[in-house]
Coordinates of C-alpha atoms in Angstrom, one line a residue:
M114 CA 31.3 -61.5 -6.4
T115 CA 31.6 -62.6 -10.0
D116 CA 33.6 -65.8 -10.7
I117 CA 36.6 -64.8 -12.8
S118 CA 38.6 -66.9 -15.2
Q119 CA 41.9 -68.1 -13.8
T120 CA 43.6 -66.6 -16.8
A121 CA 42.5 -63.1 -16.0
S122 CA 45.2 -60.5 -15.6
V123 CA 45.6 -58.8 -12.3
I124 CA 45.4 -55.1 -11.2
E125 CA 47.6 -54.0 -8.3
V126 CA 46.0 -51.5 -5.9
R127 CA 48.5 -49.4 -4.0
N128 CA 48.3 -47.0 -1.1
P129 CA 48.9 -43.5 -2.6
A130 CA 50.5 -42.2 0.6
T131 CA 53.2 -44.9 0.8
G132 CA 53.1 -46.8 -2.5
A133 CA 52.6 -50.1 -0.5
L134 CA 50.6 -52.8 -2.2
S135 CA 47.1 -52.9 -0.7
G136 CA 45.7 -55.7 -2.7
T137 CA 45.1 -57.1 -6.2
V138 CA 41.9 -57.7 -8.2
P139 CA 41.2 -59.4 -11.5
D140 CA 41.1 -57.3 -14.7
T141 CA 37.7 -58.8 -15.8
S142 CA 37.4 -59.5 -19.5
P143 CA 34.4 -58.3 -21.6
D144 CA 33.3 -61.9 -22.1
D145 CA 33.2 -62.5 -18.3
V146 CA 31.2 -59.3 -17.8
A147 CA 28.7 -60.5 -20.4
A148 CA 28.5 -63.9 -18.6
A149 CA 27.9 -62.1 -15.3
V150 CA 25.0 -60.1 -16.8
R151 CA 23.5 -63.3 -18.2
E152 CA 23.6 -64.9 -14.8
L153 CA 22.1 -61.8 -13.1
R154 CA 19.2 -62.0 -15.6
L155 CA 18.4 -65.5 -14.3
Y156 CA 17.9 -64.4 -10.7
Q157 CA 16.4 -61.0 -11.2
P158 CA 12.7 -62.1 -11.8
E159 CA 12.6 -63.8 -8.4
W160 CA 14.2 -60.7 -6.8
E161 CA 11.5 -58.5 -8.4
A162 CA 8.8 -61.0 -7.4
I163 CA 9.4 -60.9 -3.7
G164 CA 8.4 -57.2 -3.8
P165 CA 9.8 -54.2 -1.9
E166 CA 8.9 -55.6 1.5
G167 CA 10.8 -58.8 0.7
R168 CA 13.7 -56.9 -0.6
K169 CA 13.6 -54.6 2.5
Q170 CA 14.5 -57.6 4.7
W171 CA 17.7 -58.3 2.7
L172 CA 18.7 -54.7 2.5
L173 CA 18.3 -54.2 6.2
K174 CA 20.5 -57.3 6.8
L175 CA 23.1 -55.7 4.6
Q176 CA 22.7 -52.5 6.7
D177 CA 23.4 -54.6 9.8
W178 CA 26.5 -56.1 8.1
L179 CA 27.8 -52.6 7.2
I180 CA 27.4 -51.4 10.8
D181 CA 29.0 -54.5 12.3
N182 CA 32.0 -54.3 9.8
T183 CA 32.5 -50.5 9.8
E184 CA 35.9 -50.6 11.4
D185 CA 37.3 -53.1 8.9
L186 CA 35.6 -51.3 6.0
A187 CA 37.2 -48.1 7.0
A188 CA 40.6 -49.8 7.2
V189 CA 40.3 -51.2 3.7
L190 CA 39.2 -47.9 2.4
Q191 CA 42.2 -46.2 4.0
S192 CA 44.5 -48.7 2.4
E193 CA 43.4 -47.8 -1.1
T194 CA 42.9 -44.0 -0.7
A195 CA 45.1 -42.8 2.2
K196 CA 42.0 -40.9 3.5
P197 CA 42.1 -39.6 7.1
R198 CA 40.4 -41.9 9.5
V199 CA 37.4 -39.6 9.9
D200 CA 36.9 -39.4 6.1
A201 CA 37.1 -43.2 5.9
L202 CA 34.4 -43.6 8.5
I203 CA 32.1 -41.3 6.6
D204 CA 31.8 -43.7 3.7
P205 CA 30.2 -46.6 5.6
A206 CA 28.1 -44.3 7.8
F207 CA 26.7 -42.6 4.6
A208 CA 26.0 -46.1 3.1
V209 CA 24.1 -47.1 6.3
D210 CA 22.0 -44.0 6.3
L211 CA 21.1 -44.3 2.6
L212 CA 20.4 -48.0 2.7
G213 CA 17.9 -47.5 5.6
Y214 CA 16.2 -44.7 3.7
Y215 CA 15.5 -46.7 0.6
A216 CA 14.9 -50.0 2.2
R217 CA 12.1 -48.6 4.4
R218 CA 10.5 -46.4 1.8
A219 CA 10.7 -48.4 -1.4
A220 CA 7.3 -49.9 -1.0
K221 CA 5.7 -46.5 -0.8
F222 CA 7.8 -45.1 -3.6
L223 CA 7.1 -48.1 -5.9
S224 CA 3.3 -48.3 -5.2
D225 CA 1.1 -47.8 -8.2
D226 CA 0.0 -44.3 -9.1
H227 CA -3.7 -43.7 -10.0
P228 CA -3.8 -40.3 -11.7
S229 CA -7.1 -38.5 -12.2
P230 CA -8.4 -38.4 -15.7
H231 CA -7.9 -35.1 -17.5
S232 CA -11.5 -34.8 -18.6
P233 CA -15.0 -35.9 -17.4
L234 CA -15.2 -37.9 -20.6
A235 CA -12.2 -40.0 -19.6
R236 CA -13.7 -41.0 -16.2
V237 CA -15.0 -44.2 -17.8
K238 CA -11.5 -45.6 -17.4
S239 CA -9.5 -46.5 -14.3
L240 CA -5.9 -45.2 -14.8
T241 CA -2.9 -46.9 -13.3
V242 CA 0.9 -46.2 -13.6
A243 CA 2.9 -49.2 -12.5
Y244 CA 6.7 -49.2 -12.0
R245 CA 8.6 -52.2 -13.4
P246 CA 12.4 -52.4 -12.8
Y247 CA 15.0 -52.6 -15.5
Q248 CA 16.3 -56.2 -15.3
V249 CA 20.1 -55.4 -15.0
V250 CA 21.4 -52.0 -13.9
G251 CA 25.0 -51.3 -14.6
V252 CA 26.8 -48.9 -12.1
I253 CA 30.2 -47.5 -12.8
T254 CA 31.8 -45.5 -10.0
P255 CA 34.9 -43.3 -9.5
W256 CA 37.8 -43.6 -7.1
N257 CA 37.1 -40.7 -4.7
F258 CA 34.5 -42.5 -2.4
P259 CA 35.1 -46.2 -3.0
L260 CA 32.3 -47.4 -0.7
A261 CA 29.8 -44.4 -0.6
M262 CA 29.7 -44.0 -4.4
P263 CA 28.6 -47.6 -5.1
A264 CA 26.1 -47.3 -2.2
I265 CA 24.6 -44.2 -3.8
D266 CA 23.4 -46.1 -6.8
V267 CA 23.5 -49.8 -6.0
F268 CA 21.1 -49.6 -3.1
P269 CA 18.2 -47.8 -4.7
A270 CA 18.6 -50.0 -7.8
L271 CA 18.3 -53.1 -5.7
A272 CA 15.4 -51.6 -3.8
A273 CA 13.7 -51.0 -7.1
G274 CA 13.9 -54.7 -7.9
A275 CA 16.7 -54.6 -10.4
A276 CA 19.8 -56.8 -10.4
V277 CA 23.0 -54.8 -10.3
I278 CA 26.5 -55.2 -11.8
L279 CA 29.0 -52.8 -10.3
K280 CA 32.3 -51.8 -11.9
P281 CA 34.3 -49.7 -9.4
S282 CA 37.3 -47.7 -10.4
E283 CA 40.4 -49.7 -11.0
V284 CA 42.3 -47.2 -8.8
T285 CA 40.2 -48.1 -5.7
P286 CA 38.2 -51.4 -6.2
L287 CA 38.8 -53.0 -2.8
S288 CA 35.9 -51.4 -0.9
A289 CA 33.5 -52.5 -3.6
V290 CA 34.8 -56.1 -3.4
E291 CA 34.1 -55.9 0.4
L292 CA 30.6 -54.7 -0.3
A293 CA 30.0 -57.7 -2.6
R294 CA 31.5 -60.0 0.2
G295 CA 29.0 -58.6 2.6
W296 CA 26.1 -59.3 0.2
A297 CA 27.3 -62.9 -0.1
E298 CA 27.9 -63.3 3.7
I299 CA 24.3 -62.4 4.6
G300 CA 23.1 -65.1 2.1
A301 CA 21.3 -62.6 -0.1
P302 CA 20.0 -63.7 -3.5
P303 CA 22.7 -63.5 -6.2
V304 CA 21.5 -60.3 -7.9
F305 CA 24.5 -58.1 -7.1
K306 CA 27.9 -58.7 -8.7
V307 CA 31.1 -56.7 -8.7
V308 CA 33.4 -56.9 -11.8
T309 CA 36.8 -55.2 -11.4
G310 CA 38.9 -54.0 -14.2
A311 CA 39.9 -51.0 -16.3
G312 CA 38.2 -49.3 -19.3
A313 CA 37.4 -52.5 -21.3
T314 CA 35.5 -53.9 -18.3
G315 CA 33.5 -50.7 -17.9
G316 CA 32.8 -50.7 -21.6
A317 CA 31.4 -54.3 -21.4
V318 CA 29.1 -53.2 -18.6
V319 CA 27.8 -50.4 -20.8
A320 CA 27.4 -52.9 -23.7
N321 CA 25.4 -55.4 -21.7
A322 CA 23.3 -53.8 -19.0
D323 CA 19.8 -52.4 -19.4
Y324 CA 20.3 -49.1 -17.6
I325 CA 23.6 -47.3 -17.0
Q326 CA 24.5 -45.1 -14.0
F327 CA 27.9 -43.5 -14.4
T328 CA 29.8 -41.1 -12.2
G329 CA 33.1 -39.8 -13.5
S330 CA 34.6 -37.5 -16.1
T331 CA 32.7 -35.6 -18.7
A332 CA 34.8 -37.0 -21.5
T333 CA 34.0 -40.6 -20.5
G334 CA 30.4 -39.7 -19.9
R335 CA 30.1 -38.5 -23.5
K336 CA 31.3 -41.9 -24.8
I337 CA 28.9 -43.8 -22.5
A338 CA 26.0 -41.6 -23.7
A339 CA 26.9 -42.3 -27.3
T340 CA 26.9 -46.1 -26.7
C341 CA 23.7 -46.0 -24.8
A342 CA 22.0 -44.0 -27.5
E343 CA 23.2 -46.5 -30.1
R344 CA 21.8 -49.3 -27.9
M345 CA 18.6 -47.4 -27.1
V346 CA 19.1 -47.9 -23.3
P347 CA 18.6 -45.2 -20.7
Y348 CA 21.4 -43.7 -18.7
S349 CA 22.1 -41.2 -16.0
L350 CA 25.5 -39.4 -15.7
E351 CA 27.0 -37.4 -12.9
L352 CA 30.1 -35.7 -14.4
G353 CA 32.6 -33.0 -13.7
G354 CA 32.1 -29.9 -11.6
K355 CA 33.6 -26.5 -10.9
D356 CA 31.4 -25.4 -8.0
P357 CA 31.3 -21.7 -7.1
A358 CA 30.9 -20.1 -3.7
I359 CA 29.6 -16.6 -3.5
V360 CA 30.4 -14.6 -0.3
L361 CA 28.3 -11.5 0.0
A362 CA 29.3 -8.5 2.2
D363 CA 26.6 -9.3 4.8
A364 CA 27.8 -12.8 5.4
D365 CA 29.1 -14.2 8.6
I366 CA 32.7 -14.2 7.4
D367 CA 34.0 -16.6 10.0
R368 CA 31.4 -19.2 9.1
A369 CA 32.0 -18.6 5.4
A370 CA 35.7 -19.1 5.8
H371 CA 35.4 -22.3 7.8
G372 CA 32.6 -23.7 5.5
I373 CA 34.5 -22.9 2.3
A374 CA 37.7 -24.4 3.7
F375 CA 35.8 -27.6 4.5
G376 CA 34.0 -27.5 1.1
G377 CA 37.3 -27.1 -0.8
M378 CA 39.5 -29.4 1.2
F379 CA 37.3 -32.3 2.3
N380 CA 38.7 -35.5 0.8
A381 CA 41.7 -33.4 -0.4
G382 CA 39.3 -31.6 -2.7
Q383 CA 38.5 -34.9 -4.5
V384 CA 34.7 -34.4 -4.4
C385 CA 32.5 -33.8 -7.4
I386 CA 30.8 -31.0 -5.5
S387 CA 34.0 -29.5 -4.0
V388 CA 34.1 -25.7 -3.8
E389 CA 36.5 -24.9 -6.6
R390 CA 35.9 -21.1 -7.2
V391 CA 35.2 -18.4 -4.6
Y392 CA 33.7 -15.0 -5.4
V393 CA 33.8 -12.4 -2.6
E394 CA 32.3 -8.9 -2.6
A395 CA 34.9 -6.2 -2.3
P396 CA 34.0 -4.8 1.1
V397 CA 34.8 -8.1 2.9
Y398 CA 37.4 -9.5 0.5
D399 CA 40.5 -8.8 2.5
E400 CA 38.9 -10.1 5.8
F401 CA 37.7 -13.2 4.1
V402 CA 41.0 -14.0 2.4
E403 CA 42.8 -13.6 5.7
K404 CA 40.4 -15.9 7.6
L405 CA 40.3 -18.5 4.8
T406 CA 44.0 -18.6 4.6
A407 CA 44.3 -19.1 8.4
A408 CA 41.7 -21.9 8.3
V409 CA 43.4 -23.7 5.4
A410 CA 46.9 -23.2 6.8
A411 CA 45.7 -24.8 10.1
L412 CA 44.7 -28.1 8.5
R413 CA 46.6 -31.2 9.5
Q414 CA 47.8 -33.3 6.6
G415 CA 49.2 -36.8 6.7
A416 CA 48.5 -40.5 6.7
D417 CA 46.3 -41.8 9.5
G418 CA 46.2 -45.3 10.9
R419 CA 43.2 -46.4 12.9
E420 CA 43.6 -43.3 15.0
S421 CA 42.5 -39.8 13.9
N422 CA 45.4 -37.3 13.6
N423 CA 44.8 -35.6 10.3
D424 CA 42.2 -33.6 8.3
V425 CA 43.5 -33.9 4.8
G426 CA 44.9 -37.0 3.1
A427 CA 46.7 -37.8 -0.2
L428 CA 45.5 -37.5 -3.7
A429 CA 44.4 -40.7 -5.5
N430 CA 47.3 -41.0 -7.9
E431 CA 50.2 -39.3 -9.6
N432 CA 48.0 -38.1 -12.5
Q433 CA 45.8 -36.2 -10.1
V434 CA 48.9 -34.6 -8.5
R435 CA 50.1 -33.5 -11.9
I436 CA 46.8 -31.8 -12.6
V437 CA 46.8 -29.9 -9.3
Q438 CA 50.4 -28.9 -9.7
R439 CA 49.8 -27.7 -13.2
H440 CA 46.9 -25.5 -12.2
V441 CA 48.8 -23.9 -9.4
E442 CA 52.0 -23.3 -11.4
E443 CA 50.1 -21.9 -14.4
A444 CA 48.1 -19.6 -12.1
V445 CA 51.3 -18.3 -10.4
A446 CA 53.0 -17.8 -13.8
A447 CA 50.0 -15.7 -14.9
G448 CA 50.1 -13.4 -11.8
A449 CA 48.3 -15.3 -9.1
R450 CA 49.6 -15.4 -5.6
V451 CA 49.6 -18.3 -3.1
T452 CA 48.6 -17.3 0.4
T453 CA 49.2 -20.8 1.8
G454 CA 50.3 -24.1 0.5
G455 CA 51.1 -24.4 -3.3
K456 CA 53.3 -27.4 -3.6
R457 CA 53.8 -31.1 -3.0
T458 CA 54.8 -32.2 0.5
G459 CA 57.5 -34.5 -0.8
V460 CA 55.7 -37.6 0.6
G461 CA 53.6 -39.9 -1.6
T462 CA 50.9 -38.0 -3.5
F463 CA 50.3 -35.4 -0.8
F464 CA 49.7 -31.8 -2.1
E465 CA 49.5 -29.0 0.4
P466 CA 46.1 -27.4 0.9
T467 CA 46.3 -24.2 -1.2
V468 CA 44.7 -20.8 -1.4
L469 CA 45.2 -18.8 -4.6
V470 CA 44.3 -15.1 -4.9
D471 CA 44.6 -12.6 -7.8
V472 CA 43.2 -15.2 -10.2
D473 CA 40.8 -14.8 -13.1
H474 CA 38.8 -16.8 -15.6
S475 CA 41.6 -17.1 -18.1
M476 CA 43.5 -19.4 -15.7
S477 CA 43.2 -23.2 -15.7
C478 CA 42.7 -23.2 -11.9
V479 CA 39.3 -21.4 -12.5
A480 CA 38.3 -22.7 -15.9
E481 CA 39.1 -26.4 -15.6
E482 CA 38.0 -29.0 -13.0
T483 CA 40.9 -29.4 -10.5
F484 CA 39.7 -32.1 -8.2
G485 CA 42.3 -31.3 -5.6
P486 CA 43.0 -29.2 -2.5
T487 CA 43.0 -25.7 -4.1
L488 CA 40.7 -22.7 -3.5
P489 CA 41.0 -19.9 -6.1
V490 CA 39.5 -16.6 -4.7
M491 CA 38.3 -13.6 -6.7
K492 CA 37.2 -10.1 -5.7
V493 CA 33.9 -8.9 -7.2
A494 CA 32.3 -5.5 -7.2
D495 CA 28.8 -6.7 -6.3
E496 CA 26.3 -9.5 -6.3
A497 CA 25.5 -9.1 -10.0
E498 CA 29.2 -9.7 -10.9
A499 CA 29.4 -12.6 -8.6
I500 CA 26.4 -14.3 -10.3
R501 CA 27.7 -13.5 -13.8
L502 CA 31.1 -15.1 -13.0
A503 CA 29.7 -18.0 -11.1
N504 CA 27.6 -18.9 -14.2
D505 CA 30.6 -18.4 -16.5
S506 CA 31.4 -22.2 -16.7
I507 CA 30.6 -25.2 -18.7
Y508 CA 29.7 -27.0 -15.5
G509 CA 26.7 -26.7 -13.2
L510 CA 26.7 -29.3 -10.5
S511 CA 26.2 -27.3 -7.3
A512 CA 27.0 -23.9 -5.7
S513 CA 26.9 -22.1 -2.3
V514 CA 25.8 -18.6 -1.3
W515 CA 27.0 -17.1 2.0
T516 CA 24.9 -14.2 3.3
G517 CA 23.3 -12.9 6.5
D518 CA 19.9 -12.6 4.6
K519 CA 18.5 -16.0 3.8
H520 CA 15.8 -14.5 1.5
R521 CA 18.6 -12.7 -0.4
G522 CA 20.5 -16.0 -0.5
E523 CA 17.5 -17.8 -2.1
Q524 CA 17.1 -15.0 -4.7
V525 CA 20.8 -15.4 -5.7
A526 CA 20.4 -19.2 -5.7
R527 CA 17.6 -19.0 -8.2
Q528 CA 19.8 -17.1 -10.6
L529 CA 22.7 -19.7 -10.5
N530 CA 23.0 -22.4 -13.2
A531 CA 23.5 -25.3 -10.9
G532 CA 21.6 -28.4 -10.0
A533 CA 21.8 -27.6 -6.3
V534 CA 22.6 -24.5 -4.2
N535 CA 23.3 -24.5 -0.5
I536 CA 22.8 -21.3 1.5
N537 CA 25.4 -20.8 4.2
D538 CA 26.5 -24.4 3.9
V539 CA 28.3 -26.9 1.6
F540 CA 27.2 -30.4 0.7
A541 CA 23.9 -30.1 2.6
N542 CA 22.0 -31.4 -0.4
L543 CA 24.1 -34.5 -0.5
F544 CA 22.7 -35.7 2.8
N545 CA 19.1 -35.0 2.0
F546 CA 17.9 -37.9 0.0
A547 CA 14.5 -36.5 -0.6
M548 CA 16.0 -33.9 -3.0
P549 CA 17.4 -34.6 -6.4
M550 CA 21.2 -34.5 -7.0
G551 CA 21.9 -33.8 -10.7
G552 CA 24.1 -31.6 -12.7
W553 CA 23.3 -29.0 -15.4
G554 CA 25.4 -28.3 -18.5
Q555 CA 28.4 -30.6 -18.8
S556 CA 28.0 -31.7 -15.2
G557 CA 25.6 -34.5 -16.2
V558 CA 22.3 -35.8 -17.4
G559 CA 19.5 -37.0 -15.1
A560 CA 19.8 -37.0 -11.3
R561 CA 20.1 -39.4 -8.4
W562 CA 17.8 -39.4 -5.4
G563 CA 14.9 -37.1 -5.1
G564 CA 12.7 -39.3 -2.9
A565 CA 10.6 -41.6 -5.0
N566 CA 12.4 -40.7 -8.2
G567 CA 15.6 -42.1 -6.7
V568 CA 14.1 -45.6 -7.0
R569 CA 11.7 -45.0 -9.9
K570 CA 14.6 -43.9 -12.2
Y571 CA 15.6 -47.6 -12.2
C572 CA 12.1 -48.6 -13.4
R573 CA 10.0 -48.4 -16.5
A574 CA 6.7 -46.6 -16.1
Q575 CA 3.8 -48.7 -17.4
A576 CA 0.4 -47.1 -18.2
I577 CA -2.5 -49.4 -17.6
T578 CA -6.2 -48.6 -18.4
K579 CA -9.2 -50.6 -17.6
P580 CA -13.0 -49.9 -18.0
K581 CA -15.0 -48.7 -15.1
L582 CA -18.4 -49.3 -16.8
P583 CA -19.8 -52.2 -18.9
T584 CA -18.3 -52.0 -22.4
M585 CA -20.1 -51.8 -25.7
T586 CA -19.4 -54.1 -28.6
K587 CA -17.9 -51.2 -30.5
E588 CA -16.6 -47.8 -29.4
P589 CA -18.1 -44.8 -31.2
L590 CA -14.7 -44.0 -32.8
W591 CA -14.1 -47.5 -34.1
F592 CA -14.5 -48.6 -37.7
P593 CA -16.5 -48.0 -39.8
Y594 CA -16.4 -44.3 -39.2
D595 CA -19.7 -42.6 -38.6
L596 CA -19.4 -38.8 -39.1
N597 CA -22.4 -38.2 -36.8
K598 CA -20.8 -40.0 -34.0
I599 CA -17.5 -38.2 -34.6
I600 CA -19.2 -34.8 -34.5
F601 CA -21.0 -35.8 -31.3
S602 CA -17.8 -36.8 -29.7
L603 CA -16.0 -33.6 -30.8
G604 CA -18.9 -31.6 -29.3
A605 CA -18.6 -33.4 -26.0
M606 CA -14.8 -32.9 -25.9
R607 CA -15.2 -29.2 -26.6
A608 CA -17.9 -28.9 -24.0
A609 CA -15.6 -30.5 -21.4
G610 CA -12.3 -28.9 -22.3
A611 CA -12.7 -25.7 -24.3
R612 CA -13.5 -22.2 -22.9
G613 CA -16.1 -19.5 -23.5
L614 CA -18.6 -19.8 -26.3
R615 CA -16.4 -22.3 -28.1
R616 CA -17.7 -24.9 -25.7
I617 CA -21.2 -24.7 -27.2
D618 CA -20.6 -23.5 -30.7
L619 CA -23.0 -25.8 -32.5
P620 CA -22.8 -23.9 -35.8
A621 CA -19.0 -24.6 -35.9
L622 CA -19.7 -28.3 -35.4
L623 CA -22.3 -28.4 -38.2
R624 CA -19.9 -26.7 -40.5
L625 CA -17.5 -29.6 -39.8
K626 CA -20.2 -32.1 -40.6
N627 CA -21.3 -30.4 -43.8
G628 CA -17.7 -29.7 -45.0
S629 CA -18.4 -25.9 -45.3

């Protein structure tokens, strides 16, 4: 973890369920961030030089540490999020799985490519694409998954050979601090630092790192993109979402109800790929609403200790509660009906898991990202209307289609404007690291994961050519120009790459030579 000036101000971290103080972290100044990046630059060349197999050994040691400390990591995570115990255990388990995937595959993913030349004439060259990491990758993560979100981006960047500076959300920074502690405890090279703080700290990361990976709001993402464009550094953004679920009349309604209840209520709805809109074909609408309402009403809500008693926890902070409450109240005022939930519990930042019906696209609960435990449900006449309404959004992160016909589900999926579509499931793409995870529209730019691309995104591709044959003193196209040599070269290029009679049209070449 970065050394912080003794004069740095302090940020208090509180449990949202109880308001109790969970810990404090420094509010790192921009100057300290810049100093941390300079220090990372000193150690990164050696980290890159040990190669993916050398880095693999350190990453697997960190994986061991994560496994050995899972119980304590979950407790820290609960203290800053009030997640149910099961949800808190998912973060380290996810981090362990992802770390193993990239540690063991980075050597293959980063190996040189040797593309085939496009033309027989180009076969005199040996072609190589090498992958060289950016020196310092800046990662800025949100508060909803304080350990898993850093893992998603820090681990592949380290596997690529980059040094990493992580700025976690000031709302939930304690888990990231624990991750940095683990890196130090295993004795790993000092190429990973955590800087805690608010907006100015994140701004300093953007101003100093060589590549920026940001997950958070669309509004902040726009500002980061503008800064990166000014600095001419690359970036990847995963931003807001308003993910639709389409329930077709031939679906297994029981599975759809349980799956969508989980997709909308997991982590109290505080997931970028939460189900936030549901479109149901008319013939099964009433049955679906009844079963969804029963599934949501049965959820257990409260604050867990180290035992598991609850399904849904608290929201991250008061601001998030106000957004959820406003969306529900505005919907009800406009004619929507609450079938279960609909209000605060009166304890901490808990908001009841809520199902809304009789909603439409004029309501904020459908048009805006809620990021809370609400499921607005709409009746549609048919598949075509469901697709049209699902695509009626500025967001395009992911979606789900529920149907008894998997072929039909894929046909619908290919018509949806979303970076990922899960058929008869939710979140499935999140746990398949060989596939890209990226948003369309205002849900983001770029993608994380996608097999080799998940590591290569943190690298610069370098094209290298070298001769296969003995070289001449001068190439035919070098100075001074010789029109005969040029015409001969053009003829050879056309013979190799054109089609039909144009490949051997000698009169056309002679006209070029004679200028006629």
